[in-house]
Amino acid sequence: MSETVEAIETVRDEDVSVNGAEAGVSSTAELLVREGDIAGDYLERLLDLLDYDGDIDLDVEAGRAVVSIDGGEDLEKLVGGRGQVLEALQELTRLAVQQETGTRSRLMLDIAGWRAGRREELRELGRTTAEAVLSTGEKVRLQPMSPFERKVVHDAVAAVDGVHSESEGEEPKRRVVVIPD
């Protein structure tokens, strides 16, 4: 794992550049594409330093750049327990993009399909919890979650009539509470 940390620090310390990209980006779509390109270059160097195989896919979805890395056996090491390494790597990638563009990035990173799989688990958790609250009439507090996880659960609960959700607590122990209407 220290090899991963050293490689991340090496990539962070290097200058991030986009081949011939102009400093003035005229539209949001162009900025998001540029963010994806910068992030892709940054992550490509990280994979090279670690000697990990992986294919980088760049996309724009729901007003944010989305970068996915798939294909290599070692990629799970870049996810970590409960996605903690993935979250840290996403933040470092956002900082690299911000350093280059001068604007805060909302870039989303997924590695080895972990975030996509977790999203499905959380949708199911939100739906089943909402149904349980409907049947018992009692509110339910879920375990603490990351902002990404809470958003997915809130969206799933919002799709069920007769209940709503709120977040309570302070990071890192912030959690979703599902409440009957």
Coordinates of N, CA and C in Angstrom, one line a residue:
M1 N 0.8 -1.2 0.0 CA 0.0 0.0 0.0 C 0.9 1.3 0.0
S2 N 2.0 1.2 0.6 CA 2.9 2.4 0.6 C 3.4 2.7 -0.8
E3 N 3.5 1.7 -1.6 CA 3.8 1.9 -3.0 C 2.7 2.8 -3.7
T4 N 1.5 2.5 -3.4 CA 0.4 3.3 -3.9 C 0.4 4.7 -3.4
V5 N 0.7 4.9 -2.2 CA 0.7 6.3 -1.6 C 1.9 7.1 -2.2
E6 N 3.0 6.4 -2.4 CA 4.2 7.1 -3.0 C 3.9 7.5 -4.4
A7 N 3.2 6.6 -5.2 CA 2.9 7.0 -6.5 C 1.9 8.1 -6.6
I8 N 0.9 8.1 -5.7 CA -0.1 9.2 -5.7 C 0.6 10.5 -5.4
E9 N 1.5 10.5 -4.4 CA 2.3 11.7 -4.1 C 3.1 12.2 -5.3
T10 N 3.7 11.3 -6.0 CA 4.6 11.6 -7.1 C 3.7 12.3 -8.2
V11 N 2.6 11.7 -8.5 CA 1.7 12.3 -9.5 C 1.2 13.6 -9.1
R12 N 0.8 13.8 -7.8 CA 0.3 15.0 -7.3 C 1.4 16.1 -7.4
D13 N 2.6 15.8 -7.2 CA 3.7 16.8 -7.2 C 4.0 17.2 -8.7
E14 N 3.7 16.4 -9.6 CA 4.0 16.8 -11.0 C 3.0 17.7 -11.5
D15 N 3.4 18.5 -12.6 CA 2.5 19.4 -13.2 C 1.5 18.7 -14.0
V16 N 0.3 19.0 -14.0 CA -0.8 18.4 -14.8 C -0.9 19.3 -16.0
S17 N -0.9 18.7 -17.2 CA -1.0 19.5 -18.4 C -2.0 18.9 -19.4
V18 N -2.6 19.7 -20.3 CA -3.4 19.2 -21.3 C -2.8 19.6 -22.6
N19 N -2.6 18.6 -23.5 CA -1.9 18.8 -24.8 C -2.6 19.9 -25.6
G20 N -2.0 21.1 -25.6 CA -2.4 22.2 -26.4 C -3.7 22.8 -26.0
A21 N -4.3 22.5 -24.9 CA -5.6 23.1 -24.5 C -5.5 24.6 -24.3
E22 N -6.5 25.3 -24.7 CA -6.5 26.8 -24.5 C -6.9 27.1 -23.0
A23 N -6.3 28.2 -22.5 CA -6.7 28.5 -21.1 C -8.1 29.0 -21.0
G24 N -8.7 29.7 -22.0 CA -10.0 30.2 -21.9 C -11.0 29.1 -22.5
V25 N -11.8 28.6 -21.6 CA -12.8 27.6 -22.1 C -14.2 28.3 -22.1
S26 N -14.8 28.2 -23.3 CA -16.0 29.1 -23.5 C -17.3 28.5 -22.9
S27 N -17.4 27.2 -22.8 CA -18.7 26.7 -22.3 C -18.5 25.6 -21.2
T28 N -19.6 25.4 -20.5 CA -19.6 24.4 -19.5 C -19.3 23.0 -20.0
A29 N -19.8 22.6 -21.2 CA -19.5 21.3 -21.8 C -18.1 21.2 -22.1
E30 N -17.5 22.2 -22.6 CA -16.1 22.2 -23.0 C -15.2 22.1 -21.7
L31 N -15.6 22.8 -20.6 CA -14.9 22.7 -19.4 C -15.0 21.3 -18.8
L32 N -16.1 20.7 -18.9 CA -16.3 19.3 -18.3 C -15.4 18.3 -19.1
V33 N -15.4 18.5 -20.5 CA -14.5 17.6 -21.3 C -13.1 17.9 -20.9
R34 N -12.7 19.1 -20.7 CA -11.3 19.4 -20.4 C -11.0 18.8 -19.0
E35 N -11.9 18.9 -18.0 CA -11.7 18.3 -16.7 C -11.4 16.8 -16.9
G36 N -12.2 16.2 -17.7 CA -12.0 14.7 -17.9 C -10.7 14.4 -18.5
D37 N -10.3 15.3 -19.5 CA -9.0 15.1 -20.1 C -7.8 15.2 -19.1
I38 N -7.9 16.3 -18.3 CA -6.9 16.5 -17.3 C -6.8 15.3 -16.3
A39 N -8.0 14.9 -15.8 CA -8.1 13.8 -14.9 C -7.6 12.5 -15.5
G40 N -7.9 12.3 -16.8 CA -7.4 11.1 -17.5 C -5.9 11.1 -17.5
D41 N -5.3 12.2 -17.9 CA -3.8 12.3 -18.0 C -3.2 12.0 -16.6
Y42 N -3.8 12.7 -15.6 CA -3.3 12.5 -14.2 C -3.3 11.0 -13.8
L43 N -4.5 10.4 -14.0 CA -4.7 9.0 -13.6 C -3.8 8.0 -14.4
E44 N -3.7 8.4 -15.7 CA -2.8 7.5 -16.6 C -1.4 7.5 -16.0
R45 N -0.9 8.7 -15.6 CA 0.5 8.7 -15.0 C 0.5 7.9 -13.7
L46 N -0.5 8.0 -12.9 CA -0.5 7.2 -11.7 C -0.5 5.7 -12.0
L47 N -1.3 5.3 -12.9 CA -1.3 3.8 -13.3 C 0.1 3.4 -13.8
D48 N 0.7 4.3 -14.6 CA 2.0 4.0 -15.1 C 3.1 3.9 -14.0
L49 N 3.0 4.8 -13.0 CA 3.9 4.7 -11.9 C 3.8 3.5 -11.1
L50 N 2.5 3.1 -10.9 CA 2.2 1.9 -10.1 C 2.4 0.6 -10.9
D51 N 2.6 0.7 -12.2 CA 2.7 -0.4 -13.1 C 1.4 -1.3 -13.0
Y52 N 0.2 -0.6 -13.0 CA -1.1 -1.2 -13.0 C -1.7 -1.1 -14.4
D53 N -2.4 -2.1 -14.8 CA -3.1 -2.1 -16.1 C -4.5 -1.5 -15.8
G54 N -5.0 -0.8 -16.8 CA -6.4 -0.3 -16.6 C -6.7 0.6 -17.8
D55 N -8.0 0.6 -18.2 CA -8.5 1.4 -19.3 C -9.2 2.5 -18.7
I56 N -8.9 3.8 -19.2 CA -9.6 5.0 -18.6 C -10.6 5.4 -19.6
D57 N -11.9 5.6 -19.1 CA -13.0 6.0 -19.9 C -13.5 7.4 -19.4
L58 N -13.6 8.3 -20.3 CA -14.0 9.7 -19.9 C -15.4 9.9 -20.5
D59 N -16.3 10.6 -19.6 CA -17.7 10.8 -20.0 C -18.1 12.1 -19.3
V60 N -19.3 12.6 -19.7 CA -19.9 13.7 -19.0 C -21.3 13.3 -18.8
E61 N -21.7 13.3 -17.5 CA -23.1 12.9 -17.1 C -23.6 13.8 -16.0
A62 N -24.8 14.2 -16.2 CA -25.5 15.0 -15.2 C -24.7 16.2 -14.8
G63 N -24.1 16.9 -15.7 CA -23.3 18.1 -15.4 C -22.0 17.9 -14.7
R64 N -21.4 16.8 -14.8 CA -20.1 16.5 -14.2 C -19.3 15.6 -15.1
A65 N -18.0 15.8 -15.0 CA -17.1 14.8 -15.7 C -17.1 13.5 -14.9
V66 N -17.1 12.4 -15.6 CA -17.0 11.1 -15.0 C -15.9 10.3 -15.6
V67 N -15.0 9.8 -14.7 CA -13.8 9.1 -15.2 C -13.9 7.7 -14.6
S68 N -13.8 6.7 -15.4 CA -13.8 5.3 -14.9 C -12.5 4.6 -15.3
I69 N -12.0 3.8 -14.4 CA -10.9 3.0 -14.7 C -11.3 1.5 -14.5
D70 N -11.1 0.7 -15.6 CA -11.5 -0.7 -15.5 C -10.4 -1.5 -16.1
G71 N -10.4 -2.8 -15.8 CA -9.6 -3.8 -16.6 C -8.4 -4.4 -15.9
G72 N -7.9 -3.8 -14.9 CA -6.7 -4.3 -14.3 C -6.9 -5.1 -13.0
E73 N -6.1 -6.1 -12.8 CA -6.3 -7.0 -11.6 C -6.0 -6.2 -10.3
D74 N -5.0 -5.3 -10.3 CA -4.6 -4.6 -9.1 C -5.5 -3.4 -8.7
L75 N -6.5 -3.1 -9.6 CA -7.3 -1.9 -9.4 C -8.1 -1.9 -8.0
E76 N -8.4 -3.1 -7.5 CA -9.1 -3.1 -6.2 C -8.3 -2.4 -5.1
K77 N -7.0 -2.4 -5.2 CA -6.1 -1.7 -4.3 C -6.4 -0.2 -4.3
L78 N -6.8 0.3 -5.4 CA -7.1 1.7 -5.6 C -8.5 2.1 -5.1
V79 N -9.3 1.0 -4.7 CA -10.6 1.3 -4.2 C -10.5 1.3 -2.6
G80 N -9.8 0.3 -2.1 CA -9.7 0.2 -0.6 C -11.0 -0.2 0.1
G81 N -10.9 -0.3 1.4 CA -12.0 -0.8 2.2 C -13.1 0.3 2.2
R82 N -14.3 -0.1 1.8 CA -15.5 0.8 1.7 C -15.2 2.0 0.8
G83 N -14.3 1.9 -0.1 CA -14.1 2.9 -1.1 C -13.3 4.1 -0.6
Q84 N -12.6 3.9 0.6 CA -11.8 5.0 1.2 C -10.7 5.5 0.3
V85 N -9.9 4.6 -0.3 CA -8.8 5.0 -1.2 C -9.4 5.6 -2.4
L86 N -10.5 5.1 -3.0 CA -11.1 5.7 -4.1 C -11.5 7.1 -3.8
E87 N -12.2 7.4 -2.7 CA -12.6 8.7 -2.3 C -11.4 9.7 -2.2
A88 N -10.3 9.2 -1.6 CA -9.1 10.0 -1.5 C -8.5 10.3 -2.9
L89 N -8.4 9.3 -3.7 CA -7.9 9.5 -5.1 C -8.8 10.4 -5.9
Q90 N -10.1 10.3 -5.7 CA -11.0 11.2 -6.4 C -10.7 12.7 -6.0
E91 N -10.5 12.9 -4.7 CA -10.2 14.2 -4.2 C -8.9 14.7 -4.8
L92 N -7.8 13.9 -4.8 CA -6.6 14.3 -5.4 C -6.7 14.7 -6.9
T93 N -7.5 13.9 -7.6 CA -7.7 14.1 -9.0 C -8.5 15.4 -9.2
R94 N -9.5 15.7 -8.3 CA -10.2 17.0 -8.4 C -9.3 18.1 -8.1
L95 N -8.3 18.0 -7.2 CA -7.4 19.0 -6.9 C -6.4 19.3 -8.1
A96 N -6.0 18.2 -8.8 CA -5.2 18.3 -10.0 C -5.9 19.1 -11.1
V97 N -7.2 18.8 -11.2 CA -8.0 19.5 -12.2 C -8.2 20.9 -11.8
Q98 N -8.4 21.2 -10.6 CA -8.6 22.6 -10.1 C -7.3 23.4 -10.3
Q99 N -6.2 22.8 -10.0 CA -4.9 23.4 -10.2 C -4.7 23.9 -11.7
E100 N -5.2 23.1 -12.6 CA -5.0 23.4 -14.0 C -6.1 24.3 -14.5
T101 N -7.3 24.2 -14.1 CA -8.4 25.0 -14.6 C -8.7 26.2 -13.8
G102 N -8.3 26.2 -12.5 CA -8.7 27.4 -11.7 C -10.1 27.3 -11.1
T103 N -10.8 26.3 -11.4 CA -12.2 26.1 -10.8 C -12.3 24.8 -10.1
R104 N -13.2 24.8 -9.1 CA -13.5 23.6 -8.3 C -14.2 22.6 -9.2
S105 N -13.7 21.3 -9.2 CA -14.3 20.3 -10.0 C -15.2 19.4 -9.2
R106 N -16.3 18.9 -9.8 CA -17.2 18.0 -9.2 C -17.0 16.6 -9.8
L107 N -15.9 16.4 -10.4 CA -15.6 15.2 -11.1 C -15.9 13.9 -10.3
M108 N -16.4 12.9 -10.9 CA -16.7 11.6 -10.2 C -15.8 10.6 -10.8
L109 N -15.1 9.8 -9.9 CA -14.2 8.8 -10.3 C -14.8 7.4 -9.9
D110 N -14.7 6.5 -10.8 CA -15.1 5.1 -10.4 C -13.9 4.2 -10.8
I111 N -13.6 3.2 -10.0 CA -12.5 2.3 -10.3 C -13.1 0.9 -10.1
A112 N -12.8 0.1 -11.2 CA -13.2 -1.4 -11.2 C -14.7 -1.5 -11.0
G113 N -15.5 -0.5 -11.4 CA -17.0 -0.6 -11.2 C -17.4 -0.6 -9.8
W114 N -16.6 -0.2 -8.8 CA -17.0 -0.3 -7.4 C -18.1 0.7 -7.1
R115 N -18.0 2.0 -7.6 CA -19.0 3.0 -7.3 C -20.3 2.6 -8.0
A116 N -20.3 2.1 -9.2 CA -21.5 1.7 -9.8 C -22.2 0.6 -9.0
G117 N -21.5 -0.4 -8.6 CA -22.0 -1.5 -7.8 C -22.6 -1.0 -6.4
R118 N -21.8 -0.1 -5.8 CA -22.2 0.5 -4.5 C -23.5 1.3 -4.7
R119 N -23.6 2.0 -5.8 CA -24.8 2.8 -6.1 C -26.1 1.9 -6.1
E120 N -26.0 0.7 -6.7 CA -27.1 -0.2 -6.8 C -27.4 -0.7 -5.4
E121 N -26.4 -1.1 -4.6 CA -26.6 -1.5 -3.2 C -27.4 -0.5 -2.4
L122 N -26.9 0.8 -2.6 CA -27.5 1.9 -1.8 C -29.0 2.2 -2.2
R123 N -29.2 2.1 -3.5 CA -30.6 2.3 -4.0 C -31.5 1.2 -3.4
E124 N -31.1 0.0 -3.3 CA -31.9 -1.1 -2.7 C -32.0 -0.8 -1.2
L125 N -31.0 -0.4 -0.5 CA -31.1 0.0 0.9 C -32.1 1.1 1.1
G126 N -32.0 2.1 0.3 CA -33.0 3.2 0.5 C -34.4 2.8 0.3
R127 N -34.6 2.0 -0.8 CA -36.0 1.5 -1.1 C -36.5 0.6 0.0
T128 N -35.7 -0.4 0.4 CA -36.2 -1.3 1.5 C -36.4 -0.6 2.8
T129 N -35.5 0.3 3.1 CA -35.7 1.1 4.4 C -36.9 1.9 4.3
A130 N -37.2 2.6 3.2 CA -38.4 3.4 3.1 C -39.6 2.5 3.2
E131 N -39.6 1.3 2.6 CA -40.8 0.4 2.8 C -41.0 0.0 4.2
A132 N -39.9 -0.3 4.9 CA -39.9 -0.7 6.3 C -40.5 0.4 7.2
V133 N -40.1 1.7 6.9 CA -40.6 2.8 7.7 C -42.1 3.0 7.4
L134 N -42.5 2.8 6.1 CA -43.9 2.8 5.8 C -44.8 1.8 6.6
S135 N -44.2 0.6 6.7 CA -45.0 -0.5 7.3 C -45.0 -0.3 8.9
T136 N -43.9 0.2 9.5 CA -43.9 0.3 10.9 C -44.3 1.6 11.4
G137 N -44.2 2.7 10.6 CA -44.5 4.0 11.0 C -43.4 4.6 11.9
E138 N -42.3 4.0 12.0 CA -41.2 4.5 12.9 C -40.0 4.9 12.0
K139 N -39.3 6.0 12.4 CA -38.2 6.4 11.7 C -37.0 5.5 11.9
V140 N -36.1 5.4 10.9 CA -34.9 4.6 10.9 C -33.7 5.4 10.6
R141 N -32.7 5.2 11.5 CA -31.4 5.9 11.2 C -30.4 4.9 10.6
L142 N -29.8 5.2 9.5 CA -28.9 4.3 8.9 C -27.5 4.6 9.4
Q143 N -26.6 3.7 9.0 CA -25.2 3.9 9.5 C -24.6 5.1 8.8
P144 N -23.5 5.7 9.3 CA -22.9 6.9 8.7 C -22.4 6.5 7.3
M145 N -22.5 7.5 6.4 CA -22.2 7.3 5.0 C -21.4 8.6 4.5
S146 N -20.8 8.4 3.4 CA -20.1 9.5 2.7 C -21.2 10.3 2.0
P147 N -20.8 11.5 1.5 CA -21.8 12.3 0.8 C -22.4 11.6 -0.4
F148 N -21.5 11.0 -1.2 CA -22.0 10.2 -2.3 C -23.0 9.2 -1.9
E149 N -22.8 8.4 -0.9 CA -23.7 7.4 -0.5 C -25.0 8.0 0.0
R150 N -24.9 9.0 0.8 CA -26.2 9.7 1.3 C -27.0 10.2 0.2
K151 N -26.4 10.8 -0.9 CA -27.2 11.3 -2.0 C -28.0 10.2 -2.7
V152 N -27.3 9.0 -2.9 CA -28.0 7.9 -3.6 C -29.2 7.4 -2.7
V153 N -29.0 7.3 -1.4 CA -30.0 6.8 -0.5 C -31.2 7.9 -0.5
H154 N -30.9 9.2 -0.4 CA -31.9 10.2 -0.4 C -32.7 10.1 -1.7
D155 N -32.1 9.9 -2.8 CA -32.8 9.8 -4.1 C -33.7 8.6 -4.1
A156 N -33.3 7.5 -3.6 CA -34.1 6.3 -3.5 C -35.3 6.4 -2.6
V157 N -35.1 7.1 -1.5 CA -36.2 7.3 -0.5 C -37.2 8.2 -1.1
A158 N -36.7 9.2 -1.9 CA -37.6 10.2 -2.5 C -38.6 9.6 -3.5
A159 N -38.2 8.5 -4.0 CA -39.1 7.8 -5.0 C -40.2 7.0 -4.3
V160 N -40.2 6.9 -3.0 CA -41.3 6.2 -2.3 C -42.2 7.2 -1.6
D161 N -43.5 7.1 -2.0 CA -44.5 8.0 -1.4 C -44.7 7.6 0.1
G162 N -44.9 8.7 0.9 CA -45.3 8.4 2.3 C -44.1 8.5 3.3
V163 N -42.9 8.7 2.8 CA -41.7 8.9 3.6 C -40.8 9.9 3.0
H164 N -39.9 10.4 3.9 CA -38.9 11.4 3.4 C -37.6 11.1 4.2
S165 N -36.5 11.7 3.7 CA -35.3 11.5 4.4 C -34.6 12.8 4.7
E166 N -33.7 12.8 5.7 CA -32.9 13.9 6.1 C -31.6 13.4 6.5
S167 N -30.6 14.2 6.5 CA -29.3 13.9 7.0 C -29.1 14.5 8.4
E168 N -28.4 13.8 9.3 CA -28.2 14.3 10.6 C -26.7 14.0 11.0
G169 N -26.2 14.8 12.0 CA -24.9 14.5 12.5 C -23.8 15.3 11.7
E170 N -22.6 15.2 12.1 CA -21.4 15.8 11.5 C -20.5 14.8 10.9
E171 N -19.8 15.2 9.8 CA -18.9 14.4 9.2 C -17.8 13.9 10.2
P172 N -17.3 12.8 10.2 CA -17.6 11.7 9.3 C -18.7 10.8 9.7
K173 N -19.5 11.2 10.7 CA -20.6 10.3 11.2 C -21.9 10.8 10.8
R174 N -22.0 11.5 9.7 CA -23.3 12.0 9.1 C -24.0 10.8 8.5
R175 N -25.3 10.8 8.8 CA -26.1 9.6 8.4 C -27.5 10.1 7.9
V176 N -28.1 9.1 7.2 CA -29.5 9.4 6.6 C -30.5 8.9 7.7
V177 N -31.5 9.6 7.9 CA -32.7 9.2 8.7 C -33.9 9.2 7.8
V178 N -34.6 8.1 7.8 CA -35.8 7.9 7.0 C -37.0 8.1 7.9
I179 N -37.9 9.0 7.5 CA -39.0 9.4 8.5 C -40.3 9.3 7.7
P180 N -41.3 8.7 8.4 CA -42.7 8.7 7.8 C -43.2 10.1 7.7
D181 N -44.0 10.3 6.6 CA -44.7 11.6 6.5 C -45.8 11.8 7.4

